[in-house]
Coordinates of C-alpha atoms and ligand atoms in Angstrom, one line a residue:
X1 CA 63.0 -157.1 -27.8
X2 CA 64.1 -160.2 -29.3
X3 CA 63.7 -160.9 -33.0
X4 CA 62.4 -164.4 -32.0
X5 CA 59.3 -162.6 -30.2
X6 CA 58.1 -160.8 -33.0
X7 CA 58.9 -163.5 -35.4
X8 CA 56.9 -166.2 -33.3
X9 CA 53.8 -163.6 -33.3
X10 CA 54.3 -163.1 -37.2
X11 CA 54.3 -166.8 -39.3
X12 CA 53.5 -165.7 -42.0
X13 CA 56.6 -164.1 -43.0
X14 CA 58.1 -167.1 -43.2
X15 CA 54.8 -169.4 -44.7
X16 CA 52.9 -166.6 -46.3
X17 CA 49.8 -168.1 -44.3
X18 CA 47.7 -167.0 -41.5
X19 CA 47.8 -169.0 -38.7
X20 CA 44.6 -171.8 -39.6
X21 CA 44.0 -172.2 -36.1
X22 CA 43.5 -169.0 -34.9
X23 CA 41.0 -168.2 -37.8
X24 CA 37.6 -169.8 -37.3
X25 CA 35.6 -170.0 -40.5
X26 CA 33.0 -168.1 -39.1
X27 CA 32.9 -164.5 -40.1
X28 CA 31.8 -161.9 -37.3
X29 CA 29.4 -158.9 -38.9
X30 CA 32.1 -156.6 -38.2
X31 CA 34.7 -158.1 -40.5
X32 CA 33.9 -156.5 -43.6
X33 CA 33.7 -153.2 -42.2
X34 CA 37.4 -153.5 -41.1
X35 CA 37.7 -154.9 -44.4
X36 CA 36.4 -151.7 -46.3
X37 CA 38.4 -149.6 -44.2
X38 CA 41.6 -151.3 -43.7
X39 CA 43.1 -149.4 -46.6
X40 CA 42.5 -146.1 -45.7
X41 CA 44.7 -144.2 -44.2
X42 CA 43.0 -143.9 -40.8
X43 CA 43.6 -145.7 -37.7
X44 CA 41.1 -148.2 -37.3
X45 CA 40.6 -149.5 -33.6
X46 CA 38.3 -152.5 -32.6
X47 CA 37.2 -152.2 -28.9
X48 CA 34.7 -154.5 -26.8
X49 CA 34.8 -157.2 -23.8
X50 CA 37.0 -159.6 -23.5
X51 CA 36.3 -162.8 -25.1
X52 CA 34.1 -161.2 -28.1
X53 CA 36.4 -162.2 -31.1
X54 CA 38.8 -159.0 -31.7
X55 CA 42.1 -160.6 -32.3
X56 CA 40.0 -163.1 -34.4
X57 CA 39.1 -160.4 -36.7
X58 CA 42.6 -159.3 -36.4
X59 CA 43.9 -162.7 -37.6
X60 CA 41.2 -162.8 -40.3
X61 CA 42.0 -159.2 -41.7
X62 CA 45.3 -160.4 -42.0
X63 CA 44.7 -163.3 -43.7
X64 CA 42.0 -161.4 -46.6
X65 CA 45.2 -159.3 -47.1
X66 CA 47.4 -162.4 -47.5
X67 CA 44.7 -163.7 -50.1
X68 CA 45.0 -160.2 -52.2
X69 CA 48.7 -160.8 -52.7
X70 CA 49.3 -158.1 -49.9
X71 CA 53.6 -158.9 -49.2
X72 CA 53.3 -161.4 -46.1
X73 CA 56.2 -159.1 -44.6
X74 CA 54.5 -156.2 -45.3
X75 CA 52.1 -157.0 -42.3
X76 CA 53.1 -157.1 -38.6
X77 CA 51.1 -158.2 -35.6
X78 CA 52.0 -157.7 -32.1
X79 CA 50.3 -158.1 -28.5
X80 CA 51.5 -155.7 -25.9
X81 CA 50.6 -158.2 -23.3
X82 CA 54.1 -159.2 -23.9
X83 CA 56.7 -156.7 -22.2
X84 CA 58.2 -154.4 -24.4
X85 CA 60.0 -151.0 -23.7
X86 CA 57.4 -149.0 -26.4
X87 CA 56.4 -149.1 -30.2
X88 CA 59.8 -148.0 -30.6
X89 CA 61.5 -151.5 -29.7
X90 CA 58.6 -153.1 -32.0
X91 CA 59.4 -151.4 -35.3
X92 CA 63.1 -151.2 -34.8
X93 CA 62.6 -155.0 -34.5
X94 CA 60.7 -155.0 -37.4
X95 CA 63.1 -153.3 -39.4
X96 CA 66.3 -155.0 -38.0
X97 CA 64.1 -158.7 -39.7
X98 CA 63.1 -157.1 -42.6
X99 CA 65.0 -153.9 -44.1
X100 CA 62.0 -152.0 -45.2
X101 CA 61.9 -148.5 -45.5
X102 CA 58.6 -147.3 -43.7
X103 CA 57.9 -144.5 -46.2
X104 CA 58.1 -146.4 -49.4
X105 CA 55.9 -149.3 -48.4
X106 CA 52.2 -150.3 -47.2
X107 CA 52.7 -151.5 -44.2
X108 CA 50.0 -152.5 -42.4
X109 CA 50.4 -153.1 -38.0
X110 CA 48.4 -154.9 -36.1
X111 CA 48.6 -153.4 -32.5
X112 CA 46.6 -156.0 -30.1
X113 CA 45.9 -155.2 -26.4
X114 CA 47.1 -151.4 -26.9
X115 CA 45.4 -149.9 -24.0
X116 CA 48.4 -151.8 -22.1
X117 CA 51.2 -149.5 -23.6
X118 CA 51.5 -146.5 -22.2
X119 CA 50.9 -143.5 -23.6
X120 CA 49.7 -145.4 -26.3
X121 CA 48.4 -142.5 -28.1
X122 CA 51.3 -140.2 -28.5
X123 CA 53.5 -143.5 -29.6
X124 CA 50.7 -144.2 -32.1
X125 CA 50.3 -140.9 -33.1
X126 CA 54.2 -140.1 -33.4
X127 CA 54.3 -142.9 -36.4
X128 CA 51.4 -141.8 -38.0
X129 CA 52.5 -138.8 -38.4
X130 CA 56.0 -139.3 -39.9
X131 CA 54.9 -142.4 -41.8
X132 CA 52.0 -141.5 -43.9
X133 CA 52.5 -145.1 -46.2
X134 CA 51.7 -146.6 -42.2
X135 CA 48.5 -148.2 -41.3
X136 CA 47.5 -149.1 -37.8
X137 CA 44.7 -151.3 -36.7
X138 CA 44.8 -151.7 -33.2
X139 CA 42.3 -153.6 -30.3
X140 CA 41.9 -153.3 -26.6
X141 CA 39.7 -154.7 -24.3
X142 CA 39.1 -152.0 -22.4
X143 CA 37.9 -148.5 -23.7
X144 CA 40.8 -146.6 -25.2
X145 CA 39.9 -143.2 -24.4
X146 CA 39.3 -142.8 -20.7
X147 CA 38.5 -139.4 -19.9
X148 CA 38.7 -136.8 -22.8
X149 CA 42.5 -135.6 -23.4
X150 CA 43.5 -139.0 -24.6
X151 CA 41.2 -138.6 -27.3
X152 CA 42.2 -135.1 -28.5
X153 CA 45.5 -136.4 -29.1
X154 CA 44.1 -139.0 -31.8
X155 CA 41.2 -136.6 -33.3
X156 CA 40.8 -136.4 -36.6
X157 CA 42.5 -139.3 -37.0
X158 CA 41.0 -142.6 -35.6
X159 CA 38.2 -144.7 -36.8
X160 CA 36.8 -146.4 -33.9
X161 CA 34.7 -149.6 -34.6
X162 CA 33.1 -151.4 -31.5
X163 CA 32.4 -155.4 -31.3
X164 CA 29.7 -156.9 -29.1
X165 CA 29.6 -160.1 -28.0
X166 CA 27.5 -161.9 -30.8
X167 CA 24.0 -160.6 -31.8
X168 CA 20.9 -163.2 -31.6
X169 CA 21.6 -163.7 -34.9
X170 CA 25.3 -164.1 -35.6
X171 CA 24.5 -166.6 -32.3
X172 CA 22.9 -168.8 -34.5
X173 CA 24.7 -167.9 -37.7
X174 CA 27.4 -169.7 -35.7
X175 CA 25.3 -172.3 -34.8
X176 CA 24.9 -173.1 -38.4
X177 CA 20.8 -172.4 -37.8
X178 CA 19.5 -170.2 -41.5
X179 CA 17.0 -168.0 -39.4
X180 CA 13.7 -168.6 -41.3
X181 CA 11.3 -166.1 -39.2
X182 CA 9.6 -169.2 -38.3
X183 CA 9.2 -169.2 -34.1
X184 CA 8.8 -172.4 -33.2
X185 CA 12.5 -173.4 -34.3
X186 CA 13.7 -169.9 -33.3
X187 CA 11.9 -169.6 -30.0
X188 CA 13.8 -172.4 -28.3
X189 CA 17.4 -170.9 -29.4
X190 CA 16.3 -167.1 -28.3
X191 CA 15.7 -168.6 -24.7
X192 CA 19.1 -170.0 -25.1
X193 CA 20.8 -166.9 -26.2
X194 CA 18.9 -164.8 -23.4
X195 CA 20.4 -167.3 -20.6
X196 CA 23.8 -167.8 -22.1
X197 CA 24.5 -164.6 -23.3
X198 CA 26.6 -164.4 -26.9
X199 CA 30.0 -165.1 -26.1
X200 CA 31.5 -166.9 -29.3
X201 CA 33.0 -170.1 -27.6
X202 CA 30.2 -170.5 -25.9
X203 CA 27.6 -171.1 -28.4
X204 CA 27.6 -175.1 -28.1
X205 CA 28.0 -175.3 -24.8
X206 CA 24.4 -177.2 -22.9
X207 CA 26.0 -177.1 -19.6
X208 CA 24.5 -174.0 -18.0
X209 CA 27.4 -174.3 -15.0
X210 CA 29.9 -174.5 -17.4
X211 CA 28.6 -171.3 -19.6
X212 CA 29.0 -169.7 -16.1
X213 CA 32.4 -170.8 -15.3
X214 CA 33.6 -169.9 -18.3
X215 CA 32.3 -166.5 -18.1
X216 CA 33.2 -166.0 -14.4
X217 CA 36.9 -167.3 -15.2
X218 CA 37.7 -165.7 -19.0
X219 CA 35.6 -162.7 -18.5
X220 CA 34.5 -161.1 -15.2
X221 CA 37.2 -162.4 -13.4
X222 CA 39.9 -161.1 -15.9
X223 CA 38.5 -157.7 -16.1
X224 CA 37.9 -157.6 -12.1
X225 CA 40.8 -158.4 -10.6
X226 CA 43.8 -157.9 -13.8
X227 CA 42.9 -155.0 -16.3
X228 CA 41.1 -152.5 -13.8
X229 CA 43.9 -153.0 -11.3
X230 CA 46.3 -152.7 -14.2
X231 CA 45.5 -149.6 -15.8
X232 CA 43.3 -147.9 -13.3
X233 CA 45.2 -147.7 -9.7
X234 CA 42.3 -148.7 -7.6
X235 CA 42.7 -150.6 -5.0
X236 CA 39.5 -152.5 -3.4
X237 CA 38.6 -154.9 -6.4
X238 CA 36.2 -156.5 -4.0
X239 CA 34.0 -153.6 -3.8
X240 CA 34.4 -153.5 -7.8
X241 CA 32.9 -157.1 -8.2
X242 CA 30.4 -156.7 -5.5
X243 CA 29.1 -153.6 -7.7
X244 CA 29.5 -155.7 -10.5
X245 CA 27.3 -158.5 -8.5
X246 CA 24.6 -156.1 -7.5
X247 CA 23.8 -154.9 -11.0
X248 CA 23.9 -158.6 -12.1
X249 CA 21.5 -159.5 -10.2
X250 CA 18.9 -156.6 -10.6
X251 CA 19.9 -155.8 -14.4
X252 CA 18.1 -152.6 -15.0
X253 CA 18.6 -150.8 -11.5
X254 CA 18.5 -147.2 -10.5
X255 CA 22.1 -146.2 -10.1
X256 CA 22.1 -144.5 -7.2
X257 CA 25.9 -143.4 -5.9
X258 CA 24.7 -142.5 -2.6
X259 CA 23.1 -145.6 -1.8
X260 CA 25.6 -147.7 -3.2
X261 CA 27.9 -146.2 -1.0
X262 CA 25.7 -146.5 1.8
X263 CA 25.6 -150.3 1.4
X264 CA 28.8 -150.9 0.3
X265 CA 30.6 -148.4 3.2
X266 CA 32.3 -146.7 0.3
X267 CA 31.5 -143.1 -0.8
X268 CA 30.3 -141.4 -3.5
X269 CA 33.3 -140.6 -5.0
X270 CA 34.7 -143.9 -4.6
X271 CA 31.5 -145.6 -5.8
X272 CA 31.2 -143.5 -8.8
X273 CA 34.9 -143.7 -10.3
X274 CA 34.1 -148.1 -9.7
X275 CA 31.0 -147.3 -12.2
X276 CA 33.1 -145.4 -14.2
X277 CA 35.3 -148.6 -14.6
X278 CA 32.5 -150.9 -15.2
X279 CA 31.6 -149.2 -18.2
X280 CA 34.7 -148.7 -19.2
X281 CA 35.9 -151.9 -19.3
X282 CA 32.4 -152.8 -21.4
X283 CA 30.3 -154.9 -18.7
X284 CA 27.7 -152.6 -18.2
X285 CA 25.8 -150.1 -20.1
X286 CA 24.5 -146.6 -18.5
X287 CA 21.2 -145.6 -19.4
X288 CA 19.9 -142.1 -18.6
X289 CA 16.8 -140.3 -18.6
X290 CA 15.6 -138.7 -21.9
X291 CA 14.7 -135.5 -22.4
X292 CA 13.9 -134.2 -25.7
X293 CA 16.9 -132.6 -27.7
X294 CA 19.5 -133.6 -25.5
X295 CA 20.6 -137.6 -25.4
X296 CA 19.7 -138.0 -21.6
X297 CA 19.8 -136.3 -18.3
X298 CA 22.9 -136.8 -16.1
X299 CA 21.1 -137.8 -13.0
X300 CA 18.8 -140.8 -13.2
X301 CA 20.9 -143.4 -14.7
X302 CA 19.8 -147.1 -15.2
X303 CA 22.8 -150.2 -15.0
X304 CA 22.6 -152.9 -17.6
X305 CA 24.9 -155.7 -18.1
X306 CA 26.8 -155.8 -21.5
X307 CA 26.0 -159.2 -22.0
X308 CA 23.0 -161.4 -20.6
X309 CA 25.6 -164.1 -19.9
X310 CA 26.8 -162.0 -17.3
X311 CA 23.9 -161.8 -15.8
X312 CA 24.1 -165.8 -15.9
X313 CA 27.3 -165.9 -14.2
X314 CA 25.9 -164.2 -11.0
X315 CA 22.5 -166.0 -10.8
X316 CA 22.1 -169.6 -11.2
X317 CA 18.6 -170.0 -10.4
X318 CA 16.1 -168.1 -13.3
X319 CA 12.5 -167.9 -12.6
X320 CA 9.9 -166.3 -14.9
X321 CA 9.6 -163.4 -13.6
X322 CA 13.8 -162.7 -13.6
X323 CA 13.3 -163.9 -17.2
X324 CA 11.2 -160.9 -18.4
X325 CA 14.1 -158.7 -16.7
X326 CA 17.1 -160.4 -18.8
X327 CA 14.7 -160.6 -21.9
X328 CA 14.5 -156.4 -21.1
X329 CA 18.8 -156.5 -20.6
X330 CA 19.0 -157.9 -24.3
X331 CA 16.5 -155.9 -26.2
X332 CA 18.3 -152.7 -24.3
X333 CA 21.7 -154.2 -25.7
X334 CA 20.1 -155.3 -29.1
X335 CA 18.6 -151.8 -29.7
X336 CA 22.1 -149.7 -28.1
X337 CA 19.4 -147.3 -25.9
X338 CA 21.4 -144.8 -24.2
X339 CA 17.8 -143.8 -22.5
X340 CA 14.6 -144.7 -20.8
X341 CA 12.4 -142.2 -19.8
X342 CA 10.9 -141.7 -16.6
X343 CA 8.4 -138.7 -15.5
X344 CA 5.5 -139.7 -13.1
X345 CA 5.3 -142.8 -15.8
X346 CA 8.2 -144.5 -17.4
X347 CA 9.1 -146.2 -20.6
X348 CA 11.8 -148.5 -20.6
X349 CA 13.9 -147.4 -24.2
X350 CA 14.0 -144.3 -25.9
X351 CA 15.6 -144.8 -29.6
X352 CA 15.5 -142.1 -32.2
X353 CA 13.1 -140.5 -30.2
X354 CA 10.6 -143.6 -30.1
X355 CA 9.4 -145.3 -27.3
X356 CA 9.8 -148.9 -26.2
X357 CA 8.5 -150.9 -23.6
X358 CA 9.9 -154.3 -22.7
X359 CA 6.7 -156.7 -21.0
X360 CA 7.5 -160.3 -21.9
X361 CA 4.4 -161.7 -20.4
X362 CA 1.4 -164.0 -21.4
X363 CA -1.0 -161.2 -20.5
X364 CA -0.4 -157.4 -21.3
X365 CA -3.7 -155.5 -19.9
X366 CA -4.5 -151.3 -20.6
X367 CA -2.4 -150.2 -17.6
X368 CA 1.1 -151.9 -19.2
X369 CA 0.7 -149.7 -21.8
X370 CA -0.1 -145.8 -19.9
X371 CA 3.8 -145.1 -20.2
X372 CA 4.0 -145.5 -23.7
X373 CA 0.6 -143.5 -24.1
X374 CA 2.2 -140.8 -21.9
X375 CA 5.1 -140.6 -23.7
X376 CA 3.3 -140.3 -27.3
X377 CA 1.4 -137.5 -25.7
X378 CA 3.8 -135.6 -24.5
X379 CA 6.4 -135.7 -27.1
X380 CA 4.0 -136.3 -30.0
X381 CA 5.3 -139.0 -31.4
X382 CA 2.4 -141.5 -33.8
X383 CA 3.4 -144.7 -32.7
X384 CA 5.1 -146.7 -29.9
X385 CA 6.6 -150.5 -29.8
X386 CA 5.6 -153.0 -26.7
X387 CA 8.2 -155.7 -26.9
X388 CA 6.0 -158.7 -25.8
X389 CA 6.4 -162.4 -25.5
X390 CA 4.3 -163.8 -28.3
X391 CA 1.7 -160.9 -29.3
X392 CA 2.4 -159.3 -32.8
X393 CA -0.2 -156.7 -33.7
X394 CA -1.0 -153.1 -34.5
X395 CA -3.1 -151.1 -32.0
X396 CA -5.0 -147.9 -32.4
X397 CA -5.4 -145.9 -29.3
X398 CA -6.2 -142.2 -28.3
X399 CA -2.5 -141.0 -28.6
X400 CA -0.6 -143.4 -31.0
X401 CA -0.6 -146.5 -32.8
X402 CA 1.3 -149.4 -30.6
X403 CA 3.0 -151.9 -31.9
X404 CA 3.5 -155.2 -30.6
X405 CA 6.6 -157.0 -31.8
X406 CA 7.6 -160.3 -29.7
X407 CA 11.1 -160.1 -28.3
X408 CA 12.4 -163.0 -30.8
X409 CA 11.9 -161.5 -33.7
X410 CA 13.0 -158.1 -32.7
X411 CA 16.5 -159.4 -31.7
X412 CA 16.6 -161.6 -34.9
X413 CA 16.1 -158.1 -36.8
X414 CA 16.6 -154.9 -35.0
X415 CA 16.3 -152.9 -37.6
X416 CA 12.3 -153.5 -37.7
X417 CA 11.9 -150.6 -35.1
X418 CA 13.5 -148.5 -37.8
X419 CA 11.5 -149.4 -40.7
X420 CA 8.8 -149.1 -38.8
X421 CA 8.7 -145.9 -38.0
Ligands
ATP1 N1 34.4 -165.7 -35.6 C1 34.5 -166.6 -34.7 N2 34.0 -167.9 -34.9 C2 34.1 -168.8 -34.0 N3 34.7 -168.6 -32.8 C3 35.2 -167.4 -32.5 C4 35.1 -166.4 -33.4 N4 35.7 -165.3 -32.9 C5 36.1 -165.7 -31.7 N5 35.8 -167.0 -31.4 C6 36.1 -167.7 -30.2 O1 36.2 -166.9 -29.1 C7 37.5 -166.9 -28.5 C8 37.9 -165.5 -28.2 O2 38.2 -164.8 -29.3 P1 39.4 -163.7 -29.4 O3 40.6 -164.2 -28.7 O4 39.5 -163.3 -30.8 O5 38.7 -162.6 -28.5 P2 39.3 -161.3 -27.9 O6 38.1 -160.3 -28.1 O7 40.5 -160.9 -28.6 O8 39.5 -161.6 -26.4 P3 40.4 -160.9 -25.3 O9 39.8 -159.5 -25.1 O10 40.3 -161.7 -24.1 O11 41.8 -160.8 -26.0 C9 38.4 -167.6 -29.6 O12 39.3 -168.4 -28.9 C10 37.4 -168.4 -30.3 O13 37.3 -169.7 -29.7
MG2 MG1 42.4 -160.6 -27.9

């Protein structure tokens, strides 16, 4: 590689600043975590969609180090969307700029778009090994470890940290908006969120067409038709952003492989491996059926969208009743369910082994709630949450207390599912 590559990606060396413009004031939550653990010896890896704000943290960590008199060449950043022969050609570059001996010194290596080198884990692992003094942070866009043995080969050794796209209410930290629990300032902005989704540069945007642009261009498009291609193999990236398209538009759909290949004239195999990718590559979350004790049955899997805004992209015309769906796609997202549950009756989250049902409507009658009663029976739990659209009250009924939180003020504080129970 040529010095000049490395050097252009590394300014600091030469002006002991990070570079302002890539900063942004704004702090994501995730920052401090990478923060407290950026000393350690661990490999720290930030993962998520595209367009969420990991190289920004990158840039930022680098920056709090600069600030605690860290020695600017003491820190090396480096995307592997540039071409380069292997982590090899990076530090031998490194070391022809600056002559530092790798065991003596902190040195800390920023390793963006990983996932693009390959056998990224055995060249990571090789360094980390020999050079105990090393420390990597390094950031991919899609999941790092697909399939299992990849993994093995970092165990014990990684520290995996995941970012989002923002949460309701880094959406309107970055807004500048101090979240008083107060609805009718809040109310407007959660519509806002639900429709656009929480995709940093897009917070400020009021063109609806343009939030979907961007998002069809930067995002899906991106994902679609470079990194799957890329790193996968497969072939038929049409089939991969009609699946795509499909779950968009029904966010919350039975994933069924058969039928999918039935109306795509794929097969099952096919079908499922597409899936596979999907999640991989972070736009859509799998959610199976609980069953007590174990996380969720394999069968019976539900497709979200990782991000409402994706939703967005794929259907320009919302009515009320599509609303209450993509209000359901955040509080999934917001609460990280991994299952519904679904017998003759159905809930629509199971978290920490307490139900959750999702009706954002004006009117909630007896019958909305027989799932959630079911459930509370049958796994004897005391309570139960009904995400609604405005009602906010405690309920006694024959098998549980239910609790009525409106959607706003669950996303603006998740945690309130927690402490209630
Ligand atoms: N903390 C932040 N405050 C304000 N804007 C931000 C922040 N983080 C990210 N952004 C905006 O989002 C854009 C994307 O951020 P960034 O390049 O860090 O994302 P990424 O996850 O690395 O994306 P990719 O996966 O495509 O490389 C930035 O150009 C910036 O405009
Ligand atoms: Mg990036």
């Amino acid at each position: 590689m040529r010095k000049e590559i490395l050097e252009e990606f590394n300014e600091w060396w030469y002006t002991e600043e990070a570079p302002r413009d890539l900063l942004m004031d704004y702090k994501r939550h995730l920052f401090s975590s990478v923060v407290k653990n950026v000393k350690k010896r661990h490999i720290l890896s930030i993962t998520g969609l595209r367009r969420t704000g990991k190289t920004t943290i990158m840039y930022q960590v680098i920056d709090n180090l600069l600030k605690e008199e860290t020695k600017a060449q003491n820190i090396v950043y480096f995307s592997f969307d540039e071409m380069v022969e292997g982590l090899d050609d990076v530090i031998d570059t490194y070391r022809e700029i600056h002559a530092i001996n790798l065991r003596k010194e902190r040195i800390y290596l920023f390793m963006d778009e990983v996932q693009k080198l390959k056998d990224w884990e055995n060249q990571i692992k090789k360094y980390y090994d020999l050079y105990p003094k090393l420390k990597f942070v390094i950031s991919g866009s899609e999941s790092l470890f697909v399939g299992k043995l990849s993994k093995e080969t970092l165990a014990g050794r990684i520290h995996e940290f995941y970012l989002p796209t923002l949460s309701f209410s880094e959406f309107l930290d970055l807004k500048g908006i101090k979240p008083k629990p107060y609805a009718p300032r809040i109310k407007p902005m959660f519509m806002e969120y639900v429709n656009k989704g929480g995709f940093p540069e897009m917070v400020n945007e009021t063109n609806m067409k343009e939030v979907a642009r961007y998002i069809r261009s930067s995002v899906i498009d991106k994902i679609v038709y470079k990194d799957v291609p890329t790193i996968s193999g497969i072939r038929n990236v049409e089939l991969l952003h009609q699946l795509l398209a499909a779950m968009a538009i029904n966010p919350g759909m039975d994933l069924s492989y058969q039928s999918l290949a039935e109306q795509f004239d794929s097969d099952r195999r096919t079908i499922k491996e597409y899936v596979m990718w999907l999640k991989e590559s972070f736009l859509i979350r799998l959610v199976g059926n609980y069953r007590k004790g174990t996380a969720s049955l394999r069968k019976n899997k539900k497709a979200y969208l990782l991000d409402c805004g994706i939703i967005s992209a794929f259907k320009p015309q919302i009515d009320d009743a599509f609303l209450g769906r993509m209000v359901e796609n955040a509080v999934i997202n917001t609460v990280g369910t991994q299952a519904f549950w679904r017998n003759r009756r159905e809930v629509d989250a199971v978290v920490d082994g307490i139900s959750l049902e999702v009706k954002y409507q004006d009117k909630i009658i007896r019958s909305d709630l027989k799932g959630l009663s079911e459930f509370m029976r049958k796994f004897n739990t005391k309570f139960g949450f009904v995400i609604s659209k405005n009602r906010e009250e405690r309920m006694k009924t024959e098998h549980g207390l239910v609790i009525f939180v409106p959607a706003w003020k669950l996303l603006l504080n998740p945690s309130i599912i927690r402490r209630k129970a």
